[in-house]
Short mmCIF file of C-alpha atoms in Angstrom, two decimals:
data_model
loop_
_atom_site.label_atom_id
_atom_site.label_comp_id
_atom_site.label_asym_id
_atom_site.label_seq_id
_atom_site.Cartn_x
_atom_site.Cartn_y
_atom_site.Cartn_z
CA MET A 1242 -35.66 327.18 128.05
CA THR A 1243 -32.71 326.10 130.81
CA LEU A 1244 -33.52 322.58 132.75
CA ALA A 1245 -31.31 320.98 135.33
CA THR A 1246 -28.73 317.93 134.33
CA HIS A 1247 -30.84 315.49 135.48
CA GLU A 1248 -33.88 317.23 133.53
CA PHE A 1249 -31.92 316.88 130.67
CA ILE A 1250 -30.56 313.95 131.31
CA ARG A 1251 -33.83 312.33 131.19
CA ARG A 1252 -35.47 314.03 128.09
CA PHE A 1253 -31.96 313.00 126.23
CA LEU A 1254 -32.35 308.77 127.25
CA MET A 1255 -36.32 309.25 125.97
CA HIS A 1256 -34.75 309.05 122.47
CA VAL A 1257 -31.72 306.26 122.85
CA LEU A 1258 -32.77 303.05 122.38
CA PRO A 1259 -32.88 300.27 125.08
CA ALA A 1260 -29.33 297.42 123.51
CA GLY A 1261 -31.16 295.12 121.11
CA PHE A 1262 -33.59 297.36 119.47
CA HIS A 1263 -33.25 298.98 116.08
CA ARG A 1264 -34.53 302.02 114.39
CA ILE A 1265 -36.57 301.06 111.66
CA ARG A 1266 -38.15 304.56 110.47
CA TYR A 1267 -36.47 304.62 107.52
CA TYR A 1268 -37.49 300.84 106.34
CA GLY A 1269 -40.25 298.96 105.15
CA LEU A 1270 -43.40 300.15 103.25
CA LEU A 1271 -43.59 303.61 104.84
CA ALA A 1272 -40.41 304.81 103.75
CA SER A 1273 -40.30 308.55 102.88
CA GLY A 1274 -39.50 307.58 98.91
CA LYS A 1275 -42.74 305.44 98.39
CA ARG A 1276 -44.78 305.71 100.81
CA ALA A 1277 -47.71 306.95 99.01
CA GLU A 1278 -47.35 304.28 96.47
CA ASN A 1279 -47.21 301.44 99.35
CA ILE A 1280 -50.43 303.00 100.77
CA ALA A 1281 -52.28 303.42 98.09
CA ARG A 1282 -51.27 299.19 96.85
CA ALA A 1283 -51.65 298.73 100.33
CA ARG A 1284 -55.28 300.09 100.28
CA GLU A 1285 -55.67 298.44 97.01
CA LEU A 1286 -55.15 294.73 97.81
CA LEU A 1287 -57.40 295.21 101.44
CA MET A 1288 -59.96 296.52 99.51
CA PRO A 1289 -62.81 293.60 99.20
CA PRO A 1290 -64.21 292.82 95.97
CA ILE A 1291 -67.78 294.25 95.46
CA ILE A 1292 -70.68 291.72 94.29
CA PRO A 1293 -73.96 293.17 92.82
CA VAL A 1294 -76.97 292.34 94.91
CA ASP A 1295 -78.04 290.41 92.23
CA ALA A 1296 -75.48 287.89 92.44
CA ILE A 1297 -75.51 287.65 95.93
CA LYS A 1298 -79.18 286.92 96.71
CA ALA A 1299 -78.28 284.31 93.39
CA ILE A 1300 -76.09 282.71 95.26
CA SER A 1301 -78.24 282.09 98.25
CA PRO A 1302 -81.67 282.46 98.29
CA ILE A 1303 -82.25 281.03 101.36
CA ALA A 1304 -80.33 284.31 103.16
CA ALA A 1305 -83.14 286.59 103.05
CA GLU A 1306 -84.40 284.08 105.86
CA PRO A 1307 -82.71 284.58 109.35
CA GLN A 1308 -80.45 282.84 110.66
CA THR A 1309 -81.01 281.31 113.69
CA THR A 1310 -77.29 281.53 115.20
CA ASN A 1311 -76.80 280.71 119.61
CA LEU A 1312 -74.45 283.53 120.63
CA CYS A 1313 -72.45 283.43 123.42
CA LEU A 1314 -74.70 285.77 125.99
CA CYS A 1315 -71.21 287.06 127.92
CA CYS A 1316 -68.75 288.23 124.39
CA GLY A 1317 -71.22 287.34 121.36
CA GLY A 1318 -69.42 285.13 120.03
CA ARG A 1319 -70.90 281.84 118.31
CA MET A 1320 -71.18 279.29 120.40
CA ILE A 1321 -70.83 275.54 119.53
CA ILE A 1322 -73.65 273.20 121.11
CA ILE A 1323 -71.82 270.02 121.55
CA GLU A 1324 -74.94 268.16 123.10
CA ARG A 1325 -78.56 268.49 124.55
CA PHE A 1326 -79.79 266.94 127.09
CA GLU A 1327 -83.24 267.26 129.49
CA ARG A 1328 -83.16 268.86 133.18
CA GLY A 1329 -81.99 266.40 135.47
CA ALA A 1330 -80.79 263.92 133.28
CA THR A 1331 -76.93 263.45 132.83
CA PRO A 1332 -74.98 264.42 130.29
CA HIS A 1333 -73.41 261.75 127.79
CA TYR A 1334 -70.14 263.42 126.40
CA ARG A 1335 -67.73 264.28 129.24
CA ALA A 1336 -65.19 267.56 129.16
CA SER A 1337 -61.85 266.74 129.07
CA PRO A 1338 -59.79 266.80 132.67
CA PRO A 1339 -58.53 270.02 133.76
CA THR A 1340 -54.46 269.26 132.89
CA PRO A 1341 -52.59 268.68 136.19
CA ALA A 1342 -50.84 271.34 138.42
CA ILE A 1343 -46.87 271.41 137.72
CA ARG A 1344 -45.34 270.92 140.76
CA ILE A 1345 -41.65 271.32 141.28
CA ASP A 1346 -40.20 270.97 144.71
CA THR A 1347 -36.56 272.82 145.18
CA SER A 1348 -36.10 271.39 148.44
#
């Protein structure tokens, strides 16, 4: 394949690391000599323990009943209820004041 000079230099420089960066390909857990052993060990350590179903039911008999949780309608995450109040009533809890904007006057 024949390339123009600027195209060759562009492709070559894609493989040059910027100043301050170090190549880490041959170090760490994925080093070629111990890669298979390290990956197997990591999978072994990350695997959750297998607990029999009978043991789980014995620990929490109420777990079979559905628990009511408050979920966020936007993201589905758990909501923490700070206060409940009737319609038209004013809340007793006051949110923290907004953070004041930082103004930098350089004149």
